[in-house]
CSV table of C-alpha atoms in Angstrom, one decimal:
chain,number,residue,atom,x,y,z
A,95,MET,CA,18.6,-20.4,-0.8
A,96,PRO,CA,18.3,-17.6,1.6
A,97,LYS,CA,17.4,-14.2,0.1
A,98,LEU,CA,20.1,-11.6,-0.1
A,99,VAL,CA,19.9,-7.9,0.5
A,100,LYS,CA,22.8,-5.4,-0.1
A,101,VAL,CA,23.4,-3.0,2.8
A,102,TRP,CA,24.9,0.4,2.4
A,103,GLN,CA,26.0,2.1,5.8
A,104,ILE,CA,26.2,5.5,4.5
A,105,GLY,CA,26.5,7.5,7.7
A,106,GLN,CA,25.5,11.3,7.4
A,107,ILE,CA,23.6,12.4,4.4
A,108,SER,CA,21.1,15.2,3.8
A,109,TYR,CA,17.5,14.1,3.5
A,110,THR,CA,17.3,15.5,0.0
A,111,GLU,CA,20.3,13.2,-1.1
A,112,SER,CA,18.7,10.2,0.5
A,113,LEU,CA,15.3,10.8,-1.5
A,114,LYS,CA,17.4,11.0,-4.8
A,115,LEU,CA,19.3,7.7,-3.9
A,116,GLN,CA,16.1,6.0,-3.0
A,117,LYS,CA,14.4,7.1,-6.2
A,118,TYR,CA,17.4,5.7,-8.1
A,119,LEU,CA,17.5,2.2,-6.1
A,120,VAL,CA,13.6,2.0,-6.8
A,121,ASN,CA,14.2,2.5,-10.4
A,122,LEU,CA,16.8,-0.3,-10.5
A,123,HIS,CA,14.1,-2.5,-9.3
A,124,HIS,CA,11.5,-1.2,-11.9
A,125,LYS,CA,14.1,-2.0,-14.5
A,126,ASN,CA,14.4,-5.7,-13.1
A,127,LYS,CA,18.0,-5.4,-12.1
A,128,GLU,CA,19.1,-8.5,-10.4
A,129,LEU,CA,20.0,-8.3,-6.7
A,130,ALA,CA,18.4,-4.9,-6.4
A,131,ASN,CA,17.3,-5.5,-2.8
A,132,THR,CA,19.0,-2.8,-0.8
A,133,VAL,CA,19.0,-1.5,2.7
A,134,LEU,CA,20.4,2.0,3.4
A,135,CYS,CA,21.5,2.9,6.8
A,136,VAL,CA,21.9,6.7,7.3
A,137,GLU,CA,21.7,9.6,9.7
A,138,HIS,CA,20.3,13.0,8.7
A,139,PRO,CA,21.0,16.4,9.9
A,140,PRO,CA,17.9,17.8,11.9
A,141,VAL,CA,14.8,17.6,9.5
A,142,TYR,CA,11.0,17.3,9.9
A,143,THR,CA,9.1,15.3,7.4
A,144,THR,CA,5.5,14.7,6.6
A,145,GLY,CA,3.7,11.8,4.5
A,146,ILE,CA,0.8,12.1,2.1
A,147,ARG,CA,-1.5,13.4,4.5
A,148,THR,CA,0.4,16.7,4.4
A,149,LYS,CA,-2.5,19.3,4.2
A,150,GLN,CA,-2.9,19.3,8.0
A,151,TYR,CA,0.7,20.9,8.1
A,152,PRO,CA,0.3,24.2,6.2
A,153,GLU,CA,3.2,26.6,5.2
A,154,SER,CA,2.9,28.3,8.5
A,155,GLU,CA,3.7,25.0,10.4
A,156,ALA,CA,6.6,24.4,8.0
A,157,ASN,CA,8.1,27.8,8.7
A,158,ARG,CA,7.6,27.6,12.3
A,159,LEU,CA,9.7,24.4,12.3
A,160,LYS,CA,12.3,25.6,9.9
A,161,GLU,CA,12.9,28.5,12.3
A,162,LEU,CA,14.2,26.0,14.9
A,163,GLY,CA,16.9,25.4,12.5
A,164,ALA,CA,15.7,22.2,10.9
A,165,GLU,CA,14.7,21.4,7.2
A,166,PHE,CA,11.1,20.6,6.4
A,167,HIS,CA,10.1,18.0,3.7
A,168,ARG,CA,6.7,16.7,2.4
A,169,THR,CA,7.1,13.2,1.0
A,170,ASP,CA,4.9,10.4,-0.5
A,171,ARG,CA,5.3,8.0,2.3
A,172,GLY,CA,2.7,6.8,4.8
A,173,GLY,CA,2.4,8.2,8.4
A,174,LEU,CA,2.3,11.8,9.8
A,175,ILE,CA,4.8,14.1,11.0
A,176,THR,CA,8.2,13.1,12.3
A,177,PHE,CA,11.7,14.3,13.2
A,178,HIS,CA,15.0,12.9,12.0
A,179,GLY,CA,18.3,14.0,13.4
A,180,PRO,CA,21.8,13.0,14.6
A,181,GLY,CA,21.7,10.1,17.0
A,182,GLN,CA,18.9,8.6,15.3
A,183,LEU,CA,19.5,5.4,12.9
A,184,VAL,CA,17.3,5.9,9.8
A,185,VAL,CA,16.8,2.7,7.7
A,186,TYR,CA,15.5,2.6,4.3
A,187,PRO,CA,14.9,-0.9,3.0
A,188,ILE,CA,14.4,-0.7,-0.9
A,189,LEU,CA,12.9,-4.1,-1.3
A,190,ASN,CA,10.8,-6.0,-4.0
A,191,LEU,CA,8.0,-7.5,-1.8
A,192,LYS,CA,7.4,-9.9,-4.3
A,193,ASP,CA,10.8,-11.6,-3.3
A,194,PHE,CA,9.2,-11.8,0.1
A,195,LYS,CA,5.5,-11.4,0.6
A,196,SER,CA,3.4,-9.0,-1.5
A,197,SER,CA,1.7,-7.2,1.4
A,198,MET,CA,2.4,-3.7,2.8
A,199,ARG,CA,0.6,-4.8,6.1
A,200,TRP,CA,2.8,-7.9,6.4
A,201,TYR,CA,6.1,-5.6,5.6
A,202,VAL,CA,5.3,-2.9,8.1
A,203,ASN,CA,4.7,-5.7,10.8
A,204,GLN,CA,8.1,-7.4,10.0
A,205,LEU,CA,9.8,-3.9,10.4
A,206,GLU,CA,8.2,-3.5,13.8
A,207,GLN,CA,9.1,-7.0,14.8
A,208,SER,CA,12.8,-6.4,13.5
A,209,VAL,CA,13.0,-3.4,16.1
A,210,ILE,CA,11.4,-5.2,18.7
A,211,HIS,CA,13.9,-8.1,18.3
A,212,LEU,CA,16.8,-5.4,18.3
A,213,CYS,CA,15.3,-3.8,21.6
A,214,ALA,CA,15.3,-7.3,23.3
A,215,LYS,CA,19.0,-7.5,22.7
A,216,PHE,CA,19.4,-4.4,24.9
A,217,GLY,CA,17.0,-6.0,27.4
A,218,ILE,CA,14.3,-3.6,26.6
A,219,LYS,CA,10.8,-4.9,26.2
A,220,ALA,CA,9.2,-3.3,23.2
A,221,GLU,CA,5.8,-3.9,21.7
A,222,THR,CA,3.4,-2.8,18.8
A,223,SER,CA,0.2,-1.1,19.4
A,224,PRO,CA,-2.8,-0.2,17.3
A,225,HIS,CA,-0.5,2.7,16.3
A,226,THR,CA,2.0,1.6,13.9
A,227,GLY,CA,5.6,2.0,15.5
A,228,VAL,CA,7.6,0.4,18.2
A,229,TRP,CA,6.6,1.4,21.7
A,230,ILE,CA,7.9,1.1,25.2
A,231,ASN,CA,5.3,0.6,27.9
A,232,ASP,CA,2.7,1.5,25.3
A,233,LYS,CA,3.5,5.1,26.1
A,234,LYS,CA,6.8,5.9,24.6
A,235,ALA,CA,7.8,5.5,20.9
A,236,VAL,CA,11.3,4.4,20.2
A,237,CYS,CA,10.8,3.9,16.6
A,238,ALA,CA,8.6,5.5,14.0
A,239,ILE,CA,7.7,3.9,10.7
A,240,GLY,CA,6.6,5.4,7.5
A,241,VAL,CA,6.9,3.6,4.1
A,242,HIS,CA,5.9,3.8,0.5
A,243,GLY,CA,5.0,1.1,-2.0
A,244,SER,CA,5.4,1.5,-5.8
A,245,ARG,CA,4.2,-1.7,-7.5
A,246,PHE,CA,5.5,-3.5,-4.3
A,247,ILE,CA,8.8,-1.8,-4.5
A,248,THR,CA,9.4,-0.3,-1.0
A,249,SER,CA,11.1,3.1,0.1
A,250,HIS,CA,11.3,5.3,3.1
A,251,GLY,CA,11.3,3.0,6.1
A,252,LEU,CA,12.0,3.4,9.8
A,253,ALA,CA,13.7,5.7,12.3
A,254,ILE,CA,15.2,4.2,15.7
A,255,ASN,CA,16.1,6.7,18.4
A,256,CYS,CA,19.5,5.6,19.7
A,257,SER,CA,20.9,8.9,21.2
A,258,THR,CA,18.6,11.4,19.5
A,259,ASP,CA,18.1,14.8,21.1
A,260,LEU,CA,14.4,14.3,22.0
A,261,ASN,CA,13.8,17.9,22.5
A,262,TRP,CA,13.3,18.3,18.8
A,263,PHE,CA,10.1,16.2,19.3
A,264,LYS,CA,8.7,18.8,21.7
A,265,TYR,CA,7.5,21.0,18.9
A,266,ILE,CA,5.4,18.5,17.0
A,267,VAL,CA,2.7,16.0,17.8
A,268,PRO,CA,4.8,13.0,16.7
A,269,CYS,CA,3.1,10.7,14.0
A,270,GLY,CA,-0.1,12.8,15.0
A,271,ILE,CA,-0.6,10.8,18.1
A,272,GLU,CA,-1.7,12.9,21.0
A,273,GLY,CA,-0.8,11.9,24.5
A,274,LYS,CA,2.1,9.7,23.8
A,275,GLY,CA,5.8,10.3,24.3
A,276,VAL,CA,9.2,9.7,22.5
A,277,THR,CA,12.0,7.9,23.8
A,278,SER,CA,15.5,6.6,22.7
A,279,LEU,CA,17.6,3.6,23.6
A,280,SER,CA,20.2,6.0,25.4
A,281,LYS,CA,17.3,7.2,27.6
A,282,GLU,CA,16.1,3.9,28.5
A,283,LEU,CA,19.2,2.4,29.4
A,284,ASN,CA,20.9,5.4,30.9
A,285,ARG,CA,24.0,5.2,28.8
A,286,HIS,CA,25.0,6.6,25.6
A,287,ILE,CA,24.1,4.2,22.7
A,288,SER,CA,25.4,5.4,19.4
A,289,THR,CA,23.9,4.7,15.9
A,290,GLN,CA,27.1,2.8,15.1
A,291,GLU,CA,26.7,0.4,18.0
A,292,VAL,CA,23.1,-0.4,16.8
A,293,VAL,CA,23.6,-0.8,13.1
A,294,PRO,CA,25.0,-4.3,13.2
A,295,LEU,CA,22.6,-5.3,15.7
A,296,PHE,CA,19.7,-4.1,13.8
A,297,LEU,CA,20.8,-5.7,10.7
A,298,ASP,CA,21.2,-9.0,12.3
A,299,SER,CA,17.6,-8.6,13.8
A,300,PHE,CA,16.3,-7.6,10.3
A,301,CYS,CA,17.9,-10.6,8.6
A,302,LYS,CA,16.3,-13.0,11.1
A,303,ILE,CA,12.9,-11.6,10.9
A,304,PHE,CA,13.2,-11.3,7.0
A,305,ALA,CA,14.9,-14.5,6.5
A,306,CYS,CA,17.8,-13.2,4.5
A,307,ASN,CA,21.3,-12.6,4.6
A,308,TYR,CA,23.1,-9.3,3.9
A,309,VAL,CA,26.2,-8.3,2.2
A,310,ASP,CA,28.0,-4.9,2.1
A,311,PHE,CA,27.2,-2.8,-0.7
A,312,PRO,CA,30.0,-3.5,-3.4
A,313,LYS,CA,32.2,-0.5,-3.7
A,314,HIS,CA,32.2,-0.4,-7.5
A,315,GLU,CA,28.4,0.2,-7.5
B,34,MET,CA,-65.8,-41.1,-30.0
B,35,VAL,CA,-62.0,-42.4,-30.2
B,36,VAL,CA,-61.3,-39.9,-32.8
B,37,GLN,CA,-62.9,-37.2,-30.7
B,38,ARG,CA,-60.9,-38.2,-27.7
B,39,PHE,CA,-57.7,-38.2,-29.9
B,40,ILE,CA,-58.4,-34.9,-31.2
B,41,MET,CA,-59.0,-33.6,-27.7
B,42,CYS,CA,-55.8,-35.2,-26.5
B,43,ALA,CA,-53.9,-33.7,-29.4
B,44,ALA,CA,-55.4,-30.3,-28.9
B,45,ASN,CA,-54.4,-30.4,-25.2
B,46,SER,CA,-51.0,-31.5,-25.9
B,47,VAL,CA,-50.5,-28.6,-28.5
B,48,THR,CA,-51.9,-26.2,-25.7
B,49,LYS,CA,-49.6,-27.8,-23.2
B,50,ALA,CA,-46.7,-27.4,-25.7
B,51,ARG,CA,-47.6,-23.8,-26.5
B,52,ILE,CA,-47.9,-23.0,-22.7
B,53,LEU,CA,-44.7,-24.8,-22.1
B,54,ASN,CA,-42.9,-23.0,-25.0
B,55,GLN,CA,-44.2,-19.8,-23.6
B,56,CYS,CA,-42.9,-20.5,-20.2
B,57,ARG,CA,-39.5,-21.6,-21.4
B,58,LYS,CA,-39.3,-18.4,-23.4
B,59,GLN,CA,-40.1,-16.4,-20.3
B,60,MET,CA,-37.7,-18.4,-18.1
B,61,THR,CA,-34.9,-17.9,-20.7
B,62,ASN,CA,-35.5,-14.0,-20.9
B,63,ARG,CA,-35.5,-14.1,-17.1
B,64,LEU,CA,-32.3,-16.0,-17.0
B,65,ILE,CA,-30.7,-13.8,-19.4
B,66,HIS,CA,-31.6,-10.8,-17.5
B,67,THR,CA,-30.3,-12.4,-14.3
B,68,SER,CA,-27.1,-13.3,-16.0
B,69,ARG,CA,-26.6,-9.8,-17.2
B,70,TRP,CA,-27.1,-8.5,-13.6
B,71,MET,CA,-25.0,-11.3,-11.9
B,72,PHE,CA,-21.9,-11.1,-14.4
B,73,ALA,CA,-21.9,-7.2,-15.2
B,74,GLU,CA,-18.3,-8.0,-15.7
B,75,ARG,CA,-15.5,-6.8,-13.7
B,76,LEU,CA,-12.1,-6.9,-15.3
B,77,TYR,CA,-8.8,-7.0,-13.5
B,78,THR,CA,-5.1,-6.0,-13.7
B,79,ASN,CA,-2.1,-7.6,-12.4
B,80,LYS,CA,-1.9,-4.7,-9.8
B,81,HIS,CA,-5.1,-5.9,-8.3
B,82,GLU,CA,-7.3,-3.0,-9.6
B,83,TRP,CA,-10.8,-3.7,-11.2
B,84,VAL,CA,-12.7,-1.7,-13.6
B,85,GLU,CA,-16.5,-2.3,-14.3
B,86,VAL,CA,-17.9,-0.9,-17.4
B,87,ASP,CA,-21.3,0.5,-18.2
B,88,GLY,CA,-21.5,2.0,-21.7
B,89,GLU,CA,-18.7,4.7,-21.8
B,90,THR,CA,-18.1,4.8,-18.0
B,91,GLY,CA,-15.6,2.7,-16.2
B,92,THR,CA,-15.8,2.4,-12.3
B,93,ILE,CA,-12.5,1.5,-10.7
B,94,GLY,CA,-11.6,0.0,-7.3
B,95,ILE,CA,-9.0,-2.4,-5.8
B,96,SER,CA,-9.6,-6.0,-5.3
B,97,GLN,CA,-10.2,-8.1,-2.1
B,98,TYR,CA,-6.6,-9.5,-2.4
B,99,ALA,CA,-5.2,-5.8,-2.6
B,100,GLN,CA,-7.3,-4.5,0.4
B,101,GLU,CA,-6.2,-7.4,2.5
B,102,ALA,CA,-2.6,-6.9,1.7
B,103,LEU,CA,-3.0,-3.2,2.6
B,104,GLY,CA,-4.5,-3.4,6.0
B,105,ASP,CA,-6.9,-0.8,7.3
B,106,VAL,CA,-7.0,2.1,4.9
B,107,VAL,CA,-6.9,5.4,6.8
B,108,TYR,CA,-6.6,7.9,3.8
B,109,ALA,CA,-7.3,7.9,0.1
B,110,GLN,CA,-5.6,10.2,-2.3
B,111,LEU,CA,-7.7,10.2,-5.6
B,112,PRO,CA,-7.4,11.8,-9.0
B,113,ASP,CA,-9.3,14.8,-9.5
B,114,VAL,CA,-12.1,15.2,-11.8
B,115,ASP,CA,-11.0,16.0,-15.4
B,116,THR,CA,-7.6,14.6,-14.8
B,117,VAL,CA,-6.7,12.7,-18.1
B,118,LEU,CA,-5.3,9.2,-17.3
B,119,LYS,CA,-3.3,6.9,-19.6
B,120,GLN,CA,-3.6,2.9,-18.8
B,121,LYS,CA,-1.1,2.2,-16.0
B,122,ASP,CA,-0.6,5.9,-15.0
B,123,GLU,CA,-0.2,6.4,-11.3
B,124,CYS,CA,-3.2,8.0,-10.2
B,125,GLY,CA,-3.4,8.1,-6.4
B,126,ALA,CA,-2.4,6.5,-3.4
B,127,LEU,CA,-4.0,4.6,-0.4
B,128,GLU,CA,-2.6,4.8,3.2
B,129,SER,CA,-2.9,2.1,5.7
B,130,VAL,CA,-0.5,1.1,8.6
B,131,LYS,CA,1.7,4.0,7.9
B,132,ALA,CA,2.3,2.8,4.4
B,133,ALA,CA,1.4,4.8,1.2
B,134,SER,CA,0.7,2.5,-1.7
B,135,GLU,CA,0.3,3.7,-5.1
B,136,VAL,CA,-2.9,3.2,-7.3
B,137,TYR,CA,-2.8,2.8,-11.0
B,138,SER,CA,-5.3,3.3,-13.6
B,139,PRO,CA,-6.3,0.1,-15.2
B,140,ILE,CA,-7.6,2.0,-18.4
B,141,SER,CA,-7.2,5.3,-20.2
B,142,GLY,CA,-9.9,8.0,-19.8
B,143,LYS,CA,-10.9,11.2,-18.2
B,144,VAL,CA,-11.7,11.2,-14.6
B,145,ILE,CA,-15.5,12.0,-14.3
B,146,GLU,CA,-16.1,11.4,-10.5
B,147,LYS,CA,-14.1,10.4,-7.4
B,148,ASN,CA,-15.8,8.7,-4.4
B,149,LEU,CA,-16.2,11.4,-2.0
B,150,ASN,CA,-17.6,8.7,0.5
B,151,ILE,CA,-14.3,7.1,0.9
B,152,GLU,CA,-12.5,10.4,1.4
B,153,GLU,CA,-14.8,10.7,4.5
B,154,THR,CA,-14.8,6.8,5.4
B,155,PRO,CA,-11.6,5.2,3.9
B,156,SER,CA,-12.4,2.0,5.7
B,157,LEU,CA,-15.1,1.3,3.0
B,158,ILE,CA,-12.3,0.1,0.8
B,159,ASN,CA,-11.6,-2.7,3.2
B,160,SER,CA,-15.3,-3.4,4.1
B,161,SER,CA,-16.8,-3.1,0.6
B,162,CYS,CA,-14.1,-3.0,-1.9
B,163,TYR,CA,-16.3,-4.0,-4.9
B,164,ASP,CA,-19.3,-1.9,-3.9
B,165,LYS,CA,-19.3,1.2,-1.6
B,166,GLY,CA,-15.4,1.2,-1.7
B,167,TRP,CA,-15.0,2.3,-5.5
B,168,LEU,CA,-12.4,4.8,-6.1
B,169,PHE,CA,-13.2,6.8,-9.2
B,170,LYS,CA,-15.0,6.7,-12.4
B,171,VAL,CA,-13.7,7.6,-15.8
B,172,LYS,CA,-15.0,8.1,-19.3
B,173,LEU,CA,-13.3,5.4,-21.2
B,174,SER,CA,-11.1,6.7,-24.2
B,175,ASN,CA,-9.8,3.4,-25.7
B,176,LYS,CA,-12.3,0.5,-25.1
B,177,GLU,CA,-9.9,-2.0,-26.8
B,178,GLU,CA,-7.8,-1.9,-23.7
B,179,LEU,CA,-10.4,-4.0,-21.9
B,180,SER,CA,-9.4,-7.0,-24.0
B,181,GLY,CA,-6.0,-7.0,-22.3
B,182,LEU,CA,-7.5,-7.3,-18.9
B,183,MET,CA,-8.3,-10.3,-16.9
B,184,THR,CA,-11.7,-11.8,-16.3
B,185,GLU,CA,-12.6,-12.6,-12.8
B,186,GLU,CA,-11.8,-16.3,-13.4
B,187,GLN,CA,-8.3,-15.4,-14.8
B,188,TYR,CA,-7.7,-12.9,-12.0
B,189,ASN,CA,-8.5,-15.5,-9.3
B,190,ASP,CA,-6.0,-18.0,-11.1
B,191,PHE,CA,-3.6,-15.0,-11.1
B,192,VAL,CA,-4.0,-14.4,-7.4
B,193,LYS,CA,-3.3,-18.1,-6.7
B,194,THR,CA,0.2,-17.9,-8.4
B,195,GLN,CA,0.9,-14.7,-6.1
B,196,GLU,CA,0.4,-16.8,-2.9
B,197,HIS,CA,3.5,-18.5,-2.3
């Protein structure tokens, strides 16, 4: 029987609210609630976030970035600094890896493969590299990944640049990787590609790679 | 003459027996020492952490299964010295492939040392998870907890059930 995940296409939500929601969903898993595997699809107002290796971004850095008009949050995910904003599809799979395969390394690789599968639908050849993420021509990142595992319950996730204003990335070294750039699906294809266009395509790729089916989050929940 | 030879044989046998006994005792002693060294017992949790107890001190790390599942560790967040931990408390995180995975304490106690080598060289957790890649040491506060943990054999059986 194929595994089932519930998908909630929330649209615009603040970063703080999304953290609360993720925590709530992770707790449902810990309480052994059935059918708790959920995938959130969101978009954030401009925000810079860091992972557990946060000391290299002191308060002065945080303040500098806030002055640009973005929020700044320190989180418990893996990965270094990145940006989320309008035009970027952010996906938070809250999964119990024991329903799939209890390996973070496997999970992250599956996320990369899902995005590569998605890019192929647009005729874009994307790849993995020694740096976690999804790259075009090994030089430009179209997707960033940063996740957290709590007893194999995942949170945080990935961010795909659909029509993101890439200027926001100029103010940081994205994911701490010097010498590499950032791109978006719109930039690569020279036409506007909205997050709404990408969501169903991504979910289809995700389900193929993770061998599952999805249903929309029931309204009453 | 026969009697003398008999006595000599007997004496020899006794001497041989005595020598044999001594050898056996020595061998047994040596075997016991070797066993203690080889099986200084590591006990395991179902979250793939291990603890090795020496008197009042427990050294804690993650298992081979865990380090393989993580991938290359690039950063270790360890509990500070003097932190008081309860069994199963979340006490740190290991980052690999942009994934931060929580570490849980297998036993209750007070942290007396954290492995500064892995703060410098996190890959030791991958290359030497049972030896140089230890994470932190605690002074045990409740030795009874050890009886609830798995032996190496039980843990190996447990790991087999995880691989599906």
